[in-house]
Backbone as numpy.savetxt, mean C-alpha at the origin, in Angstrom:
# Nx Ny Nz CAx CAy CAz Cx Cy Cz
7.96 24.43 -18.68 7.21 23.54 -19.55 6.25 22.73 -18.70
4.83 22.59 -19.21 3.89 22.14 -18.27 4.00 20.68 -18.76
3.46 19.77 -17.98 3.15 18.16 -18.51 1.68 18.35 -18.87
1.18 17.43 -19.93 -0.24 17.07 -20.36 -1.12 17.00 -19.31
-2.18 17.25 -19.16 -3.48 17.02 -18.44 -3.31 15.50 -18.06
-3.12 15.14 -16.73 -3.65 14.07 -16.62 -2.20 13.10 -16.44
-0.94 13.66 -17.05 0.13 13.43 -17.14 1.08 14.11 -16.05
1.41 13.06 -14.65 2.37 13.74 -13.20 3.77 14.31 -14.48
3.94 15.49 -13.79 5.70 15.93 -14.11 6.61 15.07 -13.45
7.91 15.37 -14.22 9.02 14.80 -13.81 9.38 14.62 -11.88
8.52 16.31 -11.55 9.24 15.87 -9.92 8.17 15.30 -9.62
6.63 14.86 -9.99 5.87 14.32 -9.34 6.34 12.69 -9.31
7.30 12.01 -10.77 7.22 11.04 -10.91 9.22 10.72 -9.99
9.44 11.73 -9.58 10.90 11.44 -8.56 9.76 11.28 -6.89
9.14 11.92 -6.78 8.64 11.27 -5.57 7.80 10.12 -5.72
7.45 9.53 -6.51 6.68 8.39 -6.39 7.88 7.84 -6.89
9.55 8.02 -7.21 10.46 6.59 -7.23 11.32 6.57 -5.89
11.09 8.02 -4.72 11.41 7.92 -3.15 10.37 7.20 -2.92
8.84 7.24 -2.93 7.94 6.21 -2.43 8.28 4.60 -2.42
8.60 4.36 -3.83 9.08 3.42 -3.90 9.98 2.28 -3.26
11.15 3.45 -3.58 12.22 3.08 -2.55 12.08 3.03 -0.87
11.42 3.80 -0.61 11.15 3.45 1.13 10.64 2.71 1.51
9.66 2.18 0.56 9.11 1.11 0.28 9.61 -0.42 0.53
10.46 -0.48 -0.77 10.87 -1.83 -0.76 12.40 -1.35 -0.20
13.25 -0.67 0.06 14.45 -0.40 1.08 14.60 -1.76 1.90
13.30 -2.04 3.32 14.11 -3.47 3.68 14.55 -4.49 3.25
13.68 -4.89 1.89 14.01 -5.87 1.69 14.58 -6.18 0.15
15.59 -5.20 0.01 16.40 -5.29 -0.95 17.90 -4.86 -0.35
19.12 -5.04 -0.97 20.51 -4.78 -0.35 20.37 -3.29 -0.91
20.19 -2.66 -1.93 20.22 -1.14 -2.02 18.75 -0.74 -2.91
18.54 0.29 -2.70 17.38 1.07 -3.75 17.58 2.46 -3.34
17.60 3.35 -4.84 17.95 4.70 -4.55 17.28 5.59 -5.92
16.68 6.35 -5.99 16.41 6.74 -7.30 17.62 7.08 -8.05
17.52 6.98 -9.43 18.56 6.90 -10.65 19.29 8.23 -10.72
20.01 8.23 -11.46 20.45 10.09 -11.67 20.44 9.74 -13.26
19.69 8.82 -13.78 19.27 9.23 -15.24 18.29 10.30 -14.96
18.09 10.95 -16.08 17.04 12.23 -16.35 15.92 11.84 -16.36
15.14 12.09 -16.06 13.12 11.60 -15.59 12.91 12.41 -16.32
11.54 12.30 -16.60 10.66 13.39 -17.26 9.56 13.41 -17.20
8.45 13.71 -18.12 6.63 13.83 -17.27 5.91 12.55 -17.76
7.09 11.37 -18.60 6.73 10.42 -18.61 7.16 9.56 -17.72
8.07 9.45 -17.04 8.34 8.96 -16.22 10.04 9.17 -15.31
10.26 8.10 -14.60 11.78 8.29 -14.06 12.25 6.65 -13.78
13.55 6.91 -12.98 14.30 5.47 -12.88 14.81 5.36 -11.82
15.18 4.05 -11.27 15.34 3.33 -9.99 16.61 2.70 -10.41
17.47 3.00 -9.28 18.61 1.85 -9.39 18.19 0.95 -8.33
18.06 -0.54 -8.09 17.96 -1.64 -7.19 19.38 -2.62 -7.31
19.54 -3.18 -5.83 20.36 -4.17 -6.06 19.76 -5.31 -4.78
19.60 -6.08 -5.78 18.68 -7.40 -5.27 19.56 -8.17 -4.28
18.96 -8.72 -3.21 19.52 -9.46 -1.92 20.76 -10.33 -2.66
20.43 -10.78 -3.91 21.07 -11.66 -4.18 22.40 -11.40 -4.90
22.89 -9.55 -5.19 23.17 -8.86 -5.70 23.29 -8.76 -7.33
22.40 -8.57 -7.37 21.84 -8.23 -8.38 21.81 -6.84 -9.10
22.14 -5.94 -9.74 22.09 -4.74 -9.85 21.15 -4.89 -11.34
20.08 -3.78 -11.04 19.43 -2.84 -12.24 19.23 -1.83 -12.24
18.62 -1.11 -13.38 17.93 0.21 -12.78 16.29 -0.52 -13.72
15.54 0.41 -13.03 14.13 0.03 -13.26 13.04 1.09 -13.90
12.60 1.14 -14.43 12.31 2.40 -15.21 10.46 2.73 -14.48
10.27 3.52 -14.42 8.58 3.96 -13.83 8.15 4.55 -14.65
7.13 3.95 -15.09 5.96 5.07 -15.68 5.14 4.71 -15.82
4.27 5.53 -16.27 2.13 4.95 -15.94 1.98 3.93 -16.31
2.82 3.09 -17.14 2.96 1.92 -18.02 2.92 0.58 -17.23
4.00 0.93 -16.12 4.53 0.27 -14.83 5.79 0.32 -14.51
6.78 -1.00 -14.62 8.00 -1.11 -14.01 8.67 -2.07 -14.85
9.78 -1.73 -15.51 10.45 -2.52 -16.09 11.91 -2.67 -16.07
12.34 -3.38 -15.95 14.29 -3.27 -16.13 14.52 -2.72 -17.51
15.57 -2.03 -17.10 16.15 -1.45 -18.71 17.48 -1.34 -18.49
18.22 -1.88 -17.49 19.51 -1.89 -17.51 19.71 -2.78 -16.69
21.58 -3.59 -16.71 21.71 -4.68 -16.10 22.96 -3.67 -14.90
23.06 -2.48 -14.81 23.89 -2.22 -13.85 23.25 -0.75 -13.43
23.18 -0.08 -12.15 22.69 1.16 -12.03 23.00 1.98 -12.79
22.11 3.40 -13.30 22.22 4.12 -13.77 22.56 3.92 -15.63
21.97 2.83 -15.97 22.26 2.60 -17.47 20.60 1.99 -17.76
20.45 2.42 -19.13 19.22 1.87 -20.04 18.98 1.52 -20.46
18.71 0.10 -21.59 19.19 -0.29 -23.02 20.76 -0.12 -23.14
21.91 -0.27 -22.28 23.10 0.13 -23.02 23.16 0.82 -22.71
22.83 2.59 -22.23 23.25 3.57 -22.40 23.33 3.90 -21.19
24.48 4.50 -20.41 24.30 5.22 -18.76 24.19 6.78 -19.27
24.25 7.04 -17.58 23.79 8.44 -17.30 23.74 9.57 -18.26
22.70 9.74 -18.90 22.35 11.21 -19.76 22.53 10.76 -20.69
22.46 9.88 -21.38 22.59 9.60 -22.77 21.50 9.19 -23.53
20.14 8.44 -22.48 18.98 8.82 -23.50 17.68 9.09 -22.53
16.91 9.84 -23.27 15.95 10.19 -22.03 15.05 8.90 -22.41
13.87 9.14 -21.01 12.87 8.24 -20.96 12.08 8.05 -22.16
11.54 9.38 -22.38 10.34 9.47 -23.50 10.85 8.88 -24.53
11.97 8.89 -24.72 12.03 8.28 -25.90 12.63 6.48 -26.58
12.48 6.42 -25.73 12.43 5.15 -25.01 11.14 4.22 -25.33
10.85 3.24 -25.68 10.24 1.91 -26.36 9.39 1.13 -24.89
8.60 0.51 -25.13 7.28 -0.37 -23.91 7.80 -0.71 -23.20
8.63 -2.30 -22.94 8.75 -2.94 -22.06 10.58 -2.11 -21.67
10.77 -3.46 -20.50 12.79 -3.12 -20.50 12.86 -3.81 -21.10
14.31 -4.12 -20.27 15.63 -5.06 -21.70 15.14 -6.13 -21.36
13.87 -6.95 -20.66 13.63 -8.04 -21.37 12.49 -8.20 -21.67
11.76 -6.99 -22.28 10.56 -7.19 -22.39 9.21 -6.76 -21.79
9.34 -7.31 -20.11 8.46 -7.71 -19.09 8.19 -5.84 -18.59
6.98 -5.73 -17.97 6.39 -4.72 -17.63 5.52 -5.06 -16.24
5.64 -4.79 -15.58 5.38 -5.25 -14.09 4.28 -3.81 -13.59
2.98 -5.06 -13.13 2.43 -3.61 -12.48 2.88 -2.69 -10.87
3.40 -3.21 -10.52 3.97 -3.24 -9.37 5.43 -3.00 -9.18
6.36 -2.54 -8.25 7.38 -2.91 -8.01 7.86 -4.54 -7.39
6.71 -4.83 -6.25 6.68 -6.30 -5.95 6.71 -6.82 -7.30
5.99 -6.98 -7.60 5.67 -8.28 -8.52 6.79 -8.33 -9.67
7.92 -7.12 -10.06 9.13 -6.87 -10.50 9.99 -7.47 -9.36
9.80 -7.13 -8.39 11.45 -7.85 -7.50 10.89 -9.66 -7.09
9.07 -9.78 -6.94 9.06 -10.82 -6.84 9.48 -12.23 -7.94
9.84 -11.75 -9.05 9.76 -12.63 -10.20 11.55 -12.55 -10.28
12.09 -11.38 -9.92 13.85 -11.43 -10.27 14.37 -12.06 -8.84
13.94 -11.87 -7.63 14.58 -12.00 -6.53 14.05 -13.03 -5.55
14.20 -13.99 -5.41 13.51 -15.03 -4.69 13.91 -14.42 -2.69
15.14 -14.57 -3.01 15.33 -13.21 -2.14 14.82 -12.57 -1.46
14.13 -11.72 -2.19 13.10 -10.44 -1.42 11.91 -11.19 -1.50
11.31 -12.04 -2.11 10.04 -12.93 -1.63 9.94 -13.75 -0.15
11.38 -13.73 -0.09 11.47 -14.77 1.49 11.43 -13.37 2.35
12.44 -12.07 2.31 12.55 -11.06 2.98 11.18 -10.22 3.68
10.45 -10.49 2.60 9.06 -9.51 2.80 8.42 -10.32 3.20
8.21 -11.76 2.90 7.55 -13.07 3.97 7.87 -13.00 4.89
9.25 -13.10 5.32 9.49 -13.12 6.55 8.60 -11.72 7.72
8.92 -10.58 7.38 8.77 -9.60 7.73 6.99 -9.07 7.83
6.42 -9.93 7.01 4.95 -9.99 6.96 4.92 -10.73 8.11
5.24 -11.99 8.56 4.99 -13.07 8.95 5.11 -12.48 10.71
6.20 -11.42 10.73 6.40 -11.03 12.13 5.47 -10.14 12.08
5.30 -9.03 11.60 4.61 -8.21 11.60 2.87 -8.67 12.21
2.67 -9.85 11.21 1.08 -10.86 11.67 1.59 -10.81 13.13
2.52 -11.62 13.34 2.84 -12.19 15.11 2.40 -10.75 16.04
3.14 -9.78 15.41 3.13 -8.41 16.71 1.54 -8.20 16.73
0.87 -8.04 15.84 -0.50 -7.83 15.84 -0.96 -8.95 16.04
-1.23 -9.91 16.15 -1.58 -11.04 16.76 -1.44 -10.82 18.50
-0.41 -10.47 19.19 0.23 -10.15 20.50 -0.69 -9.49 20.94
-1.06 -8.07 19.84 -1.24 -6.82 20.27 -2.37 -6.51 20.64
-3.19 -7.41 19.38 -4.68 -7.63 19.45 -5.63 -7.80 20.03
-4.66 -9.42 21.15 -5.68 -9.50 22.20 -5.58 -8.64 23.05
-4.56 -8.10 23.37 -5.00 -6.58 24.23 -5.67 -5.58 23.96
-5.85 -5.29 22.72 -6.70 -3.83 21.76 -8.11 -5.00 22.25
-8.60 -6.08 21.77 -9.83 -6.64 21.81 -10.45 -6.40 23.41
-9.48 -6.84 24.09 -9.64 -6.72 25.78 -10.24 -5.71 26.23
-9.46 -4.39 25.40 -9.43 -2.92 25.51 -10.98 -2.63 25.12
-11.67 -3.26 23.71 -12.79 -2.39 23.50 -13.70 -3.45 23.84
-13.64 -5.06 24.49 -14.47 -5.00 25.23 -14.99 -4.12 26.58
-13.82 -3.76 27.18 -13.94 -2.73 28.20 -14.71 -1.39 28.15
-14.19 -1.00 26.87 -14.86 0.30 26.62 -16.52 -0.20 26.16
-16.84 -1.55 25.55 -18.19 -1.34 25.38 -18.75 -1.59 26.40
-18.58 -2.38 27.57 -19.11 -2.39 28.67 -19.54 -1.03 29.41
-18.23 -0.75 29.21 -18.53 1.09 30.37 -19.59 1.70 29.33
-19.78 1.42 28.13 -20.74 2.43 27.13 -22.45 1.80 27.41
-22.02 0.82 27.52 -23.55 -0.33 28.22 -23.70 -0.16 29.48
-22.95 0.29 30.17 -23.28 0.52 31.65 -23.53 2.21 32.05
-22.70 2.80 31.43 -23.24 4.53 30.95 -24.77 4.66 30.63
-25.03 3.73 29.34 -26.47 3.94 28.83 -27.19 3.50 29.52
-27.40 2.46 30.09 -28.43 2.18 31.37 -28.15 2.86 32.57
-27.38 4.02 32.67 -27.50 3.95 34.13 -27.82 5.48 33.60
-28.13 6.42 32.61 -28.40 7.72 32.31 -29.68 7.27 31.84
-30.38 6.18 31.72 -31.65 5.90 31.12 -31.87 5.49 29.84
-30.88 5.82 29.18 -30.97 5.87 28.01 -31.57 4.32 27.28
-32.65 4.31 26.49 -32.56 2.93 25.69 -32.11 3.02 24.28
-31.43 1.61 24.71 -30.58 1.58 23.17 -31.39 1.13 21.69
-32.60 0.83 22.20 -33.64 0.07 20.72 -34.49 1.52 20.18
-33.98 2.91 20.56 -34.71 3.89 20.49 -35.99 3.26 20.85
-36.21 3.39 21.60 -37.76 2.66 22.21 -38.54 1.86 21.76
-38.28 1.24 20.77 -39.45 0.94 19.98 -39.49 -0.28 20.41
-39.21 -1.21 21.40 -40.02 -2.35 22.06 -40.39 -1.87 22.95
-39.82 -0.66 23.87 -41.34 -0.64 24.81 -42.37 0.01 24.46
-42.09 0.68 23.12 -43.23 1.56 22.85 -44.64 0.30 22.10
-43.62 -1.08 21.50 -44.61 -1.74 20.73 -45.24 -2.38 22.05
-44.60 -2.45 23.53 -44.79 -3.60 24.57 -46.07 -2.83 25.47
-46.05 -1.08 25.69 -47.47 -0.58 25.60 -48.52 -0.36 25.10
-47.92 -0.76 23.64 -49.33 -0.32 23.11 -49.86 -2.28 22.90
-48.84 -3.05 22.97 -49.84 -4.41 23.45 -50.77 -4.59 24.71
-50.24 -3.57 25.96 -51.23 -3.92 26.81 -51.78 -3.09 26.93
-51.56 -1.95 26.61 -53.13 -1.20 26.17 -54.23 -1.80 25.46
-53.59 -2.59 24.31 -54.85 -3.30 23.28 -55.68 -4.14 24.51
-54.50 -5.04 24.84 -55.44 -6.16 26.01 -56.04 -5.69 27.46
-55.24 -4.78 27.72 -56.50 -4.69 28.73 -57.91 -3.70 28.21
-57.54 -2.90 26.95 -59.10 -2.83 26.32 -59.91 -3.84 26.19
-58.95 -4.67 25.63 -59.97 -5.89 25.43 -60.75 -6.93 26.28
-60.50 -6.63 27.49 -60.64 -7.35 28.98 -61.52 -6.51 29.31
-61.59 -5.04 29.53 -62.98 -4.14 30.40 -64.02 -4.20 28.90
């Protein structure tokens, strides 16, 4: 059975809920895709929030919503008992998240400090790293400025000395 034009299949929408999960993995206590049934509308996430928290989270082009308060359940219902498609807008409370962040940022204060934190080092290492990479391609533009003048090369494609002869050509015409 093919999915609609324009519409990922079921295994396209199980690797974008491994994306997911590898994703936000540090900074949650578990994330694993669901063993509810996916389909070419979408699939499901079990999460369990730093704070332990358990849901499963539902994906689809729509976005991200809770639809269960324990893994592997939907509205009420666990494993195989109702598929996606047929299944209603938001989750069980409504809310539709475009993002997975902006879903764990609003349930998990938790993973807002976790991924801060982890941003915050991440800035530091590149901050460290930087001034050495900067060091690095001042170096390399030097040797590229010292290459080009020393093979002749001009870097304005000539065009000031070409405008700087034909000024003293004008003037010393204008002198004899």
């Amino acid at each position: 059975m093919s999915s609609p034009l324009g519409s990922p299949g079921a295994a396209a929408w199980r690797l974008e809920a491994e994306a997911v999960v590898a994703d936000i993995a540090p900074h949650v206590a578990f994330a694993a895709p669901s063993s509810l049934p996916g389909d070419s509308s979408g699939t499901y996430l079990n999460i369990t929030t730093l704070e332990g928290r358990q849901m499963t989270v539902r994906v689809s082009a729509g976005g991200f919503s809770i639809c269960g308060d324990k893994h592997d359940t939907c509205g009420g219902t666990s494993e195989g008992d109702t598929p996606l498609s047929s299944q209603g807008g938001g989750g069980a409370d409504g809310k539709v998240y475009e993002t997975p962040y902006a879903l764990l940022n609003d349930v998990s204060p938790a993973y807002t400090a976790a991924f801060s934190r982890a941003l915050v080092d991440r800035l530091g290492e590149l901050a460290e790293n930087g001034s050495d990479d900067e060091e690095r391609a001042e170096e390399r533009g030097k040797e590229q400025n010292d290459g080009g003048e020393r093979s002749g090369e001009v870097k304005d494609g000539g065009m000031n000395s070409a405008k700087e002869d034909g000024l003293s050509n004008m003037n010393s015409s204008e002198t004899t």
